[in-house]
Short mmCIF file of C-alpha atoms (C1' of nucleotides) in Angstrom, two decimals:
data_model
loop_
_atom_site.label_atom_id
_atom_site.label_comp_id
_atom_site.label_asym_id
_atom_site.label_seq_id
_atom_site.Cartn_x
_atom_site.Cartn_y
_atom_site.Cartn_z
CA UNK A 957 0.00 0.00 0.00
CA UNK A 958 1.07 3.47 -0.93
CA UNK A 959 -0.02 5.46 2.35
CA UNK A 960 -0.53 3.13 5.34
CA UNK A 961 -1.41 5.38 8.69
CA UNK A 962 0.67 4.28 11.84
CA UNK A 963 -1.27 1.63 13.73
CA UNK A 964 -2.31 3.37 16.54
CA UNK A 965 -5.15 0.79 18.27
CA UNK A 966 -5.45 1.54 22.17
CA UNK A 967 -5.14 -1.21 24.20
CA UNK A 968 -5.98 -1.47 27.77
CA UNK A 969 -4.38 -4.23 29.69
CA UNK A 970 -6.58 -6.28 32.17
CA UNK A 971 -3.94 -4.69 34.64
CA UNK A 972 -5.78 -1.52 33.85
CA UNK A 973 -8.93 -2.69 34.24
CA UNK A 974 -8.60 -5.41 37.29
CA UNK A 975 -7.56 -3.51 40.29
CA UNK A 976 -5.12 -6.16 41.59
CA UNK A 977 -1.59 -6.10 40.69
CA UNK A 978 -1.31 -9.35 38.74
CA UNK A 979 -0.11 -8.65 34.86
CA UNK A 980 -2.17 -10.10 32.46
CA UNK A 981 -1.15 -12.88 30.33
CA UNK A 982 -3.44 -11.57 27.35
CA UNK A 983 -4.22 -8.06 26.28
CA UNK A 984 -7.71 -6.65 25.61
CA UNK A 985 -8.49 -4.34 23.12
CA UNK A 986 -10.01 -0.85 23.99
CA UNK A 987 -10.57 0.36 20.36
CA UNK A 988 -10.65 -1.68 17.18
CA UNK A 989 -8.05 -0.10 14.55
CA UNK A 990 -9.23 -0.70 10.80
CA UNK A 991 -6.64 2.08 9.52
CA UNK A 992 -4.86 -0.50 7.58
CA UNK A 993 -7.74 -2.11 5.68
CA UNK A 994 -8.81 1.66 4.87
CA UNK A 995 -6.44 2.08 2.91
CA UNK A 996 -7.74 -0.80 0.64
CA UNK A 997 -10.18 -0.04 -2.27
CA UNK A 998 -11.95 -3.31 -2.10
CA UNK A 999 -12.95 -2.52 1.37
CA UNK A 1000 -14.21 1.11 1.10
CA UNK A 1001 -15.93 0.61 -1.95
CA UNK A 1002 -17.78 -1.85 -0.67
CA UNK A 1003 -18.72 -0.66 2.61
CA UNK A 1004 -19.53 2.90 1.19
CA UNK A 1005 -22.04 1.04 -1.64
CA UNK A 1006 -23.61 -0.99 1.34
CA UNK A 1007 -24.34 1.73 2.96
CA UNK A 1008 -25.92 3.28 0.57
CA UNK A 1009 -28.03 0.96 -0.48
CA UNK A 1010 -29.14 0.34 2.50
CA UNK A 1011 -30.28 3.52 2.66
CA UNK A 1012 -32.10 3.05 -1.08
CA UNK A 1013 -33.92 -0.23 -0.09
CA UNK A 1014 -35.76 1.71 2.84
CA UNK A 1015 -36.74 4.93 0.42
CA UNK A 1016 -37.61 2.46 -2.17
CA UNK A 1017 -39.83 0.07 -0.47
CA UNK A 1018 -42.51 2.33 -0.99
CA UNK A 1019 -42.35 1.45 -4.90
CA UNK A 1020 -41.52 -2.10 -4.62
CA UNK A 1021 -38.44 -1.82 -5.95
CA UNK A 1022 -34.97 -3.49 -4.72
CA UNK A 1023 -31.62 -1.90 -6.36
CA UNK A 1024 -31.39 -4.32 -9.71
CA UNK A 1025 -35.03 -3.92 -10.08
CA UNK A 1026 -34.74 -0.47 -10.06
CA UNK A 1027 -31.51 -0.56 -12.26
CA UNK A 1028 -33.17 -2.87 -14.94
CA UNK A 1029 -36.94 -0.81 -14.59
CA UNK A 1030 -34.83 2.08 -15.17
CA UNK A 1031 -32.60 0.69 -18.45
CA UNK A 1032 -35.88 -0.23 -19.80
CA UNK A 1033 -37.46 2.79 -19.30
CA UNK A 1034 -34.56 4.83 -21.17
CA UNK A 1035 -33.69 2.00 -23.89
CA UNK A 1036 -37.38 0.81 -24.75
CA UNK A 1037 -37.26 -2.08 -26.50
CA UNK A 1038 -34.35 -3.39 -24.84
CA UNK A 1039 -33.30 -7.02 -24.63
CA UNK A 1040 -32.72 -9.51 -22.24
CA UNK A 1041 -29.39 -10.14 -23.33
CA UNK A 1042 -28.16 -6.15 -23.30
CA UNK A 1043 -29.19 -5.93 -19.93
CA UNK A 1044 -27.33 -8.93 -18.98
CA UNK A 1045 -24.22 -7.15 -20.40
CA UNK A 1046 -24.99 -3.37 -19.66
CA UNK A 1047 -25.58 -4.60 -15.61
CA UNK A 1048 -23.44 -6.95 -15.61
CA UNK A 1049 -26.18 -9.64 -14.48
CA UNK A 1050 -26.25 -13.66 -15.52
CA UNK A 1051 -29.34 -14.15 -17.60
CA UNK A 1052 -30.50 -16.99 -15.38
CA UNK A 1053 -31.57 -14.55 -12.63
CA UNK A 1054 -32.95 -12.17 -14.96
CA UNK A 1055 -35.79 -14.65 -15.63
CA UNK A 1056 -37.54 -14.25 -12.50
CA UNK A 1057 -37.27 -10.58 -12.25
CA UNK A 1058 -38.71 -10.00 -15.32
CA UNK A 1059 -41.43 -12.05 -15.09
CA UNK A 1060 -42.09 -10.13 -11.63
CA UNK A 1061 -41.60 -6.89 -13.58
CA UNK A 1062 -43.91 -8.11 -16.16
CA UNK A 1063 -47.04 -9.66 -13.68
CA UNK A 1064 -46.66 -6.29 -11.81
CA UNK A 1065 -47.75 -4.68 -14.98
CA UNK A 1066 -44.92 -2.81 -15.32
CA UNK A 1067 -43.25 -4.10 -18.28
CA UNK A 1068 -44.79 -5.56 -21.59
CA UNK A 1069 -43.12 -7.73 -24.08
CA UNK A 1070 -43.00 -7.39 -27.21
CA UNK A 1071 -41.30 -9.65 -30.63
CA UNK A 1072 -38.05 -8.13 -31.47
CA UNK A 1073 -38.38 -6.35 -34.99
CA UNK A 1074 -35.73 -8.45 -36.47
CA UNK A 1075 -34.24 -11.64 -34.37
CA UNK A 1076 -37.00 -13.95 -33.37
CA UNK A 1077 -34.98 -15.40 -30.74
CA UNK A 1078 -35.09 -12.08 -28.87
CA UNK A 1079 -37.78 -10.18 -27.20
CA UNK A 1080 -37.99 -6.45 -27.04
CA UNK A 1081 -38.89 -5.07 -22.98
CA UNK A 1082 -40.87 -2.02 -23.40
CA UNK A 1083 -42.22 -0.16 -20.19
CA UNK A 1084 -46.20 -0.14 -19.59
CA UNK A 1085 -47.56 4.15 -18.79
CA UNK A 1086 -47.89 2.07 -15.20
CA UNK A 1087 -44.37 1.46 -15.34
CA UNK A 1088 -42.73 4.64 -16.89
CA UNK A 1089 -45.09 6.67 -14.67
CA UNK A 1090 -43.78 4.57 -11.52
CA UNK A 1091 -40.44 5.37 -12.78
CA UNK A 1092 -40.63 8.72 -12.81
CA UNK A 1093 -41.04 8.80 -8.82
CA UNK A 1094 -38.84 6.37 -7.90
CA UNK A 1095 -36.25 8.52 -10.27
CA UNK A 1096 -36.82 11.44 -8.14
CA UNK A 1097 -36.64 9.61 -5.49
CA UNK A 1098 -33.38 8.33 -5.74
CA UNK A 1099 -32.22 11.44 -7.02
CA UNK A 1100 -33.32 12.84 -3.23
CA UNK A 1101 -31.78 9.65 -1.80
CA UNK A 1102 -28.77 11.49 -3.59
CA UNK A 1103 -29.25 14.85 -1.77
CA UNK A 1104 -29.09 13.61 1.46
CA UNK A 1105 -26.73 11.14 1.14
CA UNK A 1106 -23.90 13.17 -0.73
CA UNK A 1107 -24.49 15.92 2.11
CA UNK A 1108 -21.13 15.43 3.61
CA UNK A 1109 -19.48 16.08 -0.31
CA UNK A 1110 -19.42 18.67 -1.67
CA UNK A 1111 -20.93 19.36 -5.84
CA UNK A 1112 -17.49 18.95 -6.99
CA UNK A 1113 -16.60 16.25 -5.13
CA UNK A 1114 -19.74 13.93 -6.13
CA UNK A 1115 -18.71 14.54 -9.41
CA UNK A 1116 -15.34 13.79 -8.79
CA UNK A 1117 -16.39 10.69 -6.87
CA UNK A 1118 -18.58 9.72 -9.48
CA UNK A 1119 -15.52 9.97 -12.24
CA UNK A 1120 -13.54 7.99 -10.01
CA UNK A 1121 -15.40 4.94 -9.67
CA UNK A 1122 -16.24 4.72 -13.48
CA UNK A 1123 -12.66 4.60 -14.01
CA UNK A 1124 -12.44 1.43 -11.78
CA UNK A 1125 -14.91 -0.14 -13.41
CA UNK A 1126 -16.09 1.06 -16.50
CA UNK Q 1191 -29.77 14.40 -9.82
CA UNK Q 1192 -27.84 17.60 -10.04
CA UNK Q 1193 -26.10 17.00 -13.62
CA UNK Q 1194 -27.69 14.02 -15.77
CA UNK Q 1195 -26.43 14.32 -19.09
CA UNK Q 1196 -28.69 13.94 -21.96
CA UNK Q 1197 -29.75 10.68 -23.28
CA UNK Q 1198 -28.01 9.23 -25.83
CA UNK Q 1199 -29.64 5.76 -26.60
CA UNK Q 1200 -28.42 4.84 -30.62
CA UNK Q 1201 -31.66 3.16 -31.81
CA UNK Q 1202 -32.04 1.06 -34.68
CA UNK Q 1203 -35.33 0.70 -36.10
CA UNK Q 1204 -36.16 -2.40 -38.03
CA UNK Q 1205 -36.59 -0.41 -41.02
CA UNK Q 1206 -32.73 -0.15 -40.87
CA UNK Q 1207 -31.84 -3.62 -40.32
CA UNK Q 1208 -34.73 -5.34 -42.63
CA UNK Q 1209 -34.46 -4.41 -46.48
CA UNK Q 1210 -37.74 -3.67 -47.11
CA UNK Q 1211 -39.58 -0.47 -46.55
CA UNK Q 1212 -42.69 -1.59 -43.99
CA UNK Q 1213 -42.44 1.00 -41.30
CA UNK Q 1214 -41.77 -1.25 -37.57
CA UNK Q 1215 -44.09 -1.51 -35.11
CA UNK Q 1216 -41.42 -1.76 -32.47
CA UNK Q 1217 -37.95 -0.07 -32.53
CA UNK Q 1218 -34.40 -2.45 -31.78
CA UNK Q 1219 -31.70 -0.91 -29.50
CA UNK Q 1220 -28.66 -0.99 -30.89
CA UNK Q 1221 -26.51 0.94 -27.83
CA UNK Q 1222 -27.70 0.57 -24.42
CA UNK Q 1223 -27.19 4.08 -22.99
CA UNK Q 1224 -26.82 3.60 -18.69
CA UNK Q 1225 -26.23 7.44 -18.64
CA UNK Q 1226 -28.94 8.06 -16.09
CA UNK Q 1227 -27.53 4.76 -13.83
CA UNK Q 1228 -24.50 6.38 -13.90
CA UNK Q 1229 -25.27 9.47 -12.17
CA UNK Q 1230 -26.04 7.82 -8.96
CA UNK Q 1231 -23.60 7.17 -6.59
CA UNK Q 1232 -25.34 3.66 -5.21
CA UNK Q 1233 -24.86 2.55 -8.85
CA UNK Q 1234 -21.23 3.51 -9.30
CA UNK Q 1235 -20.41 2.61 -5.82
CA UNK Q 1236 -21.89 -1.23 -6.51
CA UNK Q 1237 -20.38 -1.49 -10.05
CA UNK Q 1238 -16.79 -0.33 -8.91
CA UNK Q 1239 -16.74 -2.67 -5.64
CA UNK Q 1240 -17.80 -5.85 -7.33
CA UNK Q 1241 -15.32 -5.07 -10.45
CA UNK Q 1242 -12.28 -4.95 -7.51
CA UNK Q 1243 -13.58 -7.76 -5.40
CA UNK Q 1244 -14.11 -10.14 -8.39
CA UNK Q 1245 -10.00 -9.57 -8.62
CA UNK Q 1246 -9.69 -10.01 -5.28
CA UNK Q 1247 -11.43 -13.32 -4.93
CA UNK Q 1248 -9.35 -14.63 -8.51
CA UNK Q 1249 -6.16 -13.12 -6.03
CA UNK Q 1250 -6.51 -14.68 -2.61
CA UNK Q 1251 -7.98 -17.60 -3.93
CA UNK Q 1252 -4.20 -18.90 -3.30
CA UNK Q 1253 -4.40 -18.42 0.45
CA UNK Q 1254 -7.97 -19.62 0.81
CA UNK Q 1255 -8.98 -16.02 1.84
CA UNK Q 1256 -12.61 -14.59 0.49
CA UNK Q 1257 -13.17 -10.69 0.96
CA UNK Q 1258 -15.14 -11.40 4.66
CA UNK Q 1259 -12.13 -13.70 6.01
CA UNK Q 1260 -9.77 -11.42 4.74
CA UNK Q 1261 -10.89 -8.30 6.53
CA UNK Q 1262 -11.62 -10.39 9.63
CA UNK Q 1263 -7.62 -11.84 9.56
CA UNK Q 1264 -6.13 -8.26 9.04
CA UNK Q 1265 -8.34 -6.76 12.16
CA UNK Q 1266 -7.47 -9.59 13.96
CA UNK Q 1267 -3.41 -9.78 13.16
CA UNK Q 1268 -3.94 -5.62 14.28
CA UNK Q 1269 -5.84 -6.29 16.88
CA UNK Q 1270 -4.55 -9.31 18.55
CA UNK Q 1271 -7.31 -10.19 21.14
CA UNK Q 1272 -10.09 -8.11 19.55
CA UNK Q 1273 -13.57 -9.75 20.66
CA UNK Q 1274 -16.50 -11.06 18.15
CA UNK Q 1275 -18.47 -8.45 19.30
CA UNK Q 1276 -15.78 -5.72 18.34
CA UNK Q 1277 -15.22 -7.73 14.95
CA UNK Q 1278 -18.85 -7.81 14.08
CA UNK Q 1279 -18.97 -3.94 15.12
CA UNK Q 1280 -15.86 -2.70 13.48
CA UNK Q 1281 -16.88 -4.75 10.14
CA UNK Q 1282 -20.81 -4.34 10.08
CA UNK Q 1283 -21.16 -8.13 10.23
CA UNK Q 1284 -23.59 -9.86 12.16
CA UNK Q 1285 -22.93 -12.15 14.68
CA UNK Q 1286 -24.38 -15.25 13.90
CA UNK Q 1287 -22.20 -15.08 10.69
CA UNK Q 1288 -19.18 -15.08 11.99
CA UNK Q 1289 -19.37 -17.86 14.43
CA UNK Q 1290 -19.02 -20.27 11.56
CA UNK Q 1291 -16.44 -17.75 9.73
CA UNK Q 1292 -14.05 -17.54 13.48
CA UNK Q 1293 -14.65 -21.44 13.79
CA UNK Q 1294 -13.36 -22.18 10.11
CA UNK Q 1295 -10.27 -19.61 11.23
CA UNK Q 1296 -9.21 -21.44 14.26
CA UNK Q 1297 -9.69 -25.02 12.80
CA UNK Q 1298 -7.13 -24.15 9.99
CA UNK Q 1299 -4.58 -22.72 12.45
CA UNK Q 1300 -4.66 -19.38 11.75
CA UNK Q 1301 -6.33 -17.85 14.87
CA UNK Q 1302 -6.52 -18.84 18.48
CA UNK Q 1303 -9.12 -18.07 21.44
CA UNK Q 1304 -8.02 -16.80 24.61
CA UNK Q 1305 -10.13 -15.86 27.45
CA UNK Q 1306 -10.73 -12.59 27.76
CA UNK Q 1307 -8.64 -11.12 30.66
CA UNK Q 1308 -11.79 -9.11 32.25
CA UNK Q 1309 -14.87 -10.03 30.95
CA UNK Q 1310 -15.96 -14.42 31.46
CA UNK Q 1311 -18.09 -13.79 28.44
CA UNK Q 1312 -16.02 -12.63 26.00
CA UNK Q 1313 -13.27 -14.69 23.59
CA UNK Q 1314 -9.95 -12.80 22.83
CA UNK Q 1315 -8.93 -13.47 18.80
CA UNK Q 1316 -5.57 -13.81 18.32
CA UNK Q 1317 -3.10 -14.59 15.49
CA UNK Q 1318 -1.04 -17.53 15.25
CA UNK Q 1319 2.53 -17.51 14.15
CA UNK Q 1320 0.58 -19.05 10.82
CA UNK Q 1321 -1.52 -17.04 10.73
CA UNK Q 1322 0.52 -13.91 10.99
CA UNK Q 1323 2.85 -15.03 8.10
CA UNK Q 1324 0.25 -16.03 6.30
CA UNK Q 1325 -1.77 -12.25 6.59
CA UNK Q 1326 2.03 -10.75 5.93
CA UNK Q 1327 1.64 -12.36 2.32
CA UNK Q 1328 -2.06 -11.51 2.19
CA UNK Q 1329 -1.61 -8.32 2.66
CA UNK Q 1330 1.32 -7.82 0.51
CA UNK Q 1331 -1.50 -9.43 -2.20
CA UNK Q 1332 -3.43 -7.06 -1.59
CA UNK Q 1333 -0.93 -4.42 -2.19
CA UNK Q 1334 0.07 -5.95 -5.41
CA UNK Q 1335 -3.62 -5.73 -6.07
CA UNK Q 1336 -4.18 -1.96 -5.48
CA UNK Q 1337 -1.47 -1.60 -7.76
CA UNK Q 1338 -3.16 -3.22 -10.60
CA UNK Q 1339 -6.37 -1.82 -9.63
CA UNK Q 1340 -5.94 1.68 -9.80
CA UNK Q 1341 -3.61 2.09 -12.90
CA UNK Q 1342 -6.01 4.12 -14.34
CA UNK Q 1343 -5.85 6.49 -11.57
CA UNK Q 1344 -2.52 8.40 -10.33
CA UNK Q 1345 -1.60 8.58 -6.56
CA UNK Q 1346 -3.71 11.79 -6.11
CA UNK Q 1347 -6.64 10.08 -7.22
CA UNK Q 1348 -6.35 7.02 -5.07
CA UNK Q 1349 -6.17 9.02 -2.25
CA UNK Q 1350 -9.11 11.20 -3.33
CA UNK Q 1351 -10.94 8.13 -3.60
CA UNK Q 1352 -10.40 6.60 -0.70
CA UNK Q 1353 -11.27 9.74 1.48
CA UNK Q 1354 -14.46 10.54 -0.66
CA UNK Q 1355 -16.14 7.01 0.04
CA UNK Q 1356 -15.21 7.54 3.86
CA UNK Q 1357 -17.02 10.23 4.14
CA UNK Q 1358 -19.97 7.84 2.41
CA UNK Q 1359 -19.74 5.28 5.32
CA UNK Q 1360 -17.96 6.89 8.33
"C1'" DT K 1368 -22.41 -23.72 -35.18
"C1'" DA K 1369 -23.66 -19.74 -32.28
"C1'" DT K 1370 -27.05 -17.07 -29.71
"C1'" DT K 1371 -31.59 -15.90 -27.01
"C1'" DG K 1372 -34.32 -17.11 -23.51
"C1'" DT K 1373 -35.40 -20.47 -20.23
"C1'" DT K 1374 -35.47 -24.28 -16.43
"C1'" DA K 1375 -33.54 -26.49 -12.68
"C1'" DT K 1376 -30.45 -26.35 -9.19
"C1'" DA K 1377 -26.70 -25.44 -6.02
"C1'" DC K 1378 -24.02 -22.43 -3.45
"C1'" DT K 1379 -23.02 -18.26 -0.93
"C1'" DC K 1380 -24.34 -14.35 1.61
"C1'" DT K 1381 -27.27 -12.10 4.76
"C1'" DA K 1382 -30.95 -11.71 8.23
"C1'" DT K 1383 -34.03 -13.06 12.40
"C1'" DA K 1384 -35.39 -15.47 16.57
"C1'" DA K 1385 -34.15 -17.71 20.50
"C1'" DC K 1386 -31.07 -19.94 23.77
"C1'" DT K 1387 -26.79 -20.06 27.56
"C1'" DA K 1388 -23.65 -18.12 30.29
"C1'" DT K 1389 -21.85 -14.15 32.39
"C1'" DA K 1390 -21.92 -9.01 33.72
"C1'" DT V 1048 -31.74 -6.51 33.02
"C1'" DA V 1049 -28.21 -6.31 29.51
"C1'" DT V 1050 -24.45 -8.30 26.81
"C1'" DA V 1051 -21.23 -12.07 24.43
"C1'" DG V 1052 -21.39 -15.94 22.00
"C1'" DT V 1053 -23.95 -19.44 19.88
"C1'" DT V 1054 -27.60 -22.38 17.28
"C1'" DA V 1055 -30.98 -23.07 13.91
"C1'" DT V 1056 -33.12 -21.46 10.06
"C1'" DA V 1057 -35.03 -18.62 6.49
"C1'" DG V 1058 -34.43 -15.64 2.70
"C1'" DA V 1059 -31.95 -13.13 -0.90
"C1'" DG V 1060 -28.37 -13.07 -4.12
"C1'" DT V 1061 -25.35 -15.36 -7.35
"C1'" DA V 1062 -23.49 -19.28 -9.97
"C1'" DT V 1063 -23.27 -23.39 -13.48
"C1'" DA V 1064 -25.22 -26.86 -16.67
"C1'" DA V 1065 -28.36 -27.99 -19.98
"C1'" DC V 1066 -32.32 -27.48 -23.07
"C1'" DA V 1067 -35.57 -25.57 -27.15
"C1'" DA V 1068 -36.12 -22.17 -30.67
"C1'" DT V 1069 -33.97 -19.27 -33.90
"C1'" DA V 1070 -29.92 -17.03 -36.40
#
DNA sequence: TATTGTTATACTCTATAACTATA
DNA sequence: TATAGTTATAGAGTATAACAATA
């Protein structure tokens, strides 16, 4: 690692904490130290993107919709006509698991199928008015969800945030 | 959202791909545009954390070490005698999951339990000589791995990153 | 022969309730 | 009464193999 912080956990001995004068043959720990795996990518990215969706599966209850049902309800709505296939490959989902949530999408009345114009094999996902209006609120939404949750960064560094992670994984 | 850009889906219509001049019913899309998906930070945050850990898992596949066990190891190995409880706060696991996760630890060598020096209900954690030497290489990995990771992105940038997702989860 | 969509299935990860031993 | 560790279990998420229909 490039920048690794001095370990600085504080430990308090049981000699501390017992008032007899015995030393202790183990040491407890007062504060946990995770300095070292903050310096790790892996680790911040993940705990920063479970935090907050955690935050987006309470505000999006309300609309029935979890994070990749919200991702794939919202490629649908700006890519009408859509595949199964290209959203496989644009979210990065196994078409085995797409199945089910589209079928869910689809009973919902959310979503309507219809024949791909020129492969037979595929079929075009189109939203329903029920689902591009349902959309359009869970859009704003998560664009409030945004507000509050980039309220500790600044504009500029949302942006810059933003930039940053596509360049990790785009 | 304060800056989506503007949509950009490339359509085909069937009329382009057929040879024939019937006007379609249904239009194909040819490029699936995930502009809007990209101007959330739940989205980005997701995409770039699963992108590192799936390199992760490929990298300390070799010392038997998934994300959950690695994390647990290094606060552990910097926090010799760290509790569950402490692990399971520090970490945001829960505790039932990490009885089996501690258990599958010790039986492979690389932790031991010691009683805690104050409290009869709590289990110190605590590194064996294997399992210190084997974190040293683990976390030398996981150097090489950051490395790799963020060669898209100079020193400034890494840093920047790391410090904007704190602020996410902190 | 390759691809789309699908079924069945297994495996991992995460979450909840309830118990015991100790503080 | 509250907390640490544990058990059992349920649910969600993710993975592979294999099939029918179409290109």
């Amino acid at each position: 690692m490039a920048n690794a912080p001095p370990s600085s956990a504080k430990r308090a001995t049981s000699r501390a904490a017992a008032s007899h004068s015995s030393l202790p043959l183990v040491s407890a720990v007062d504060q946990v130290d995770t300095s070292y795996l903050q310096t790790l990518l892996g680790y911040n990215a993940r705990r920063a993107a479970l935090t907050i969706i955690e935050g987006f599966l309470e505000r999006m209850a309300e609309f029935g919709l979890r994070p990749v049902d919200f991702s794939v309800m919202s490629v649908i709505q700006h890519n009408p006509g859509v595949t199964s296939r290209q959203l496989c490959a644009a979210l990065n989902l196994l078409p085995p698991n797409l199945v089910g949530l589209v079928q869910s999408l689809e009973a919902r009345g959310l979503i309507h199928r219809q024949p791909h114009p020129t492969d037979g094999r595929a079929v075009g996902l189109h939203p329903t008015p029920e689902g591009a209006a349902l959309m359009q609120k869970a859009e704003q939404a998560a664009a409030d969800l945004e507000v509050d949750r980039s309220a500790r960064l600044t504009a500029a560094q949302r942006k810059t945030l933003l930039e940053l992670l596509q360049k990790i994984y785009l």
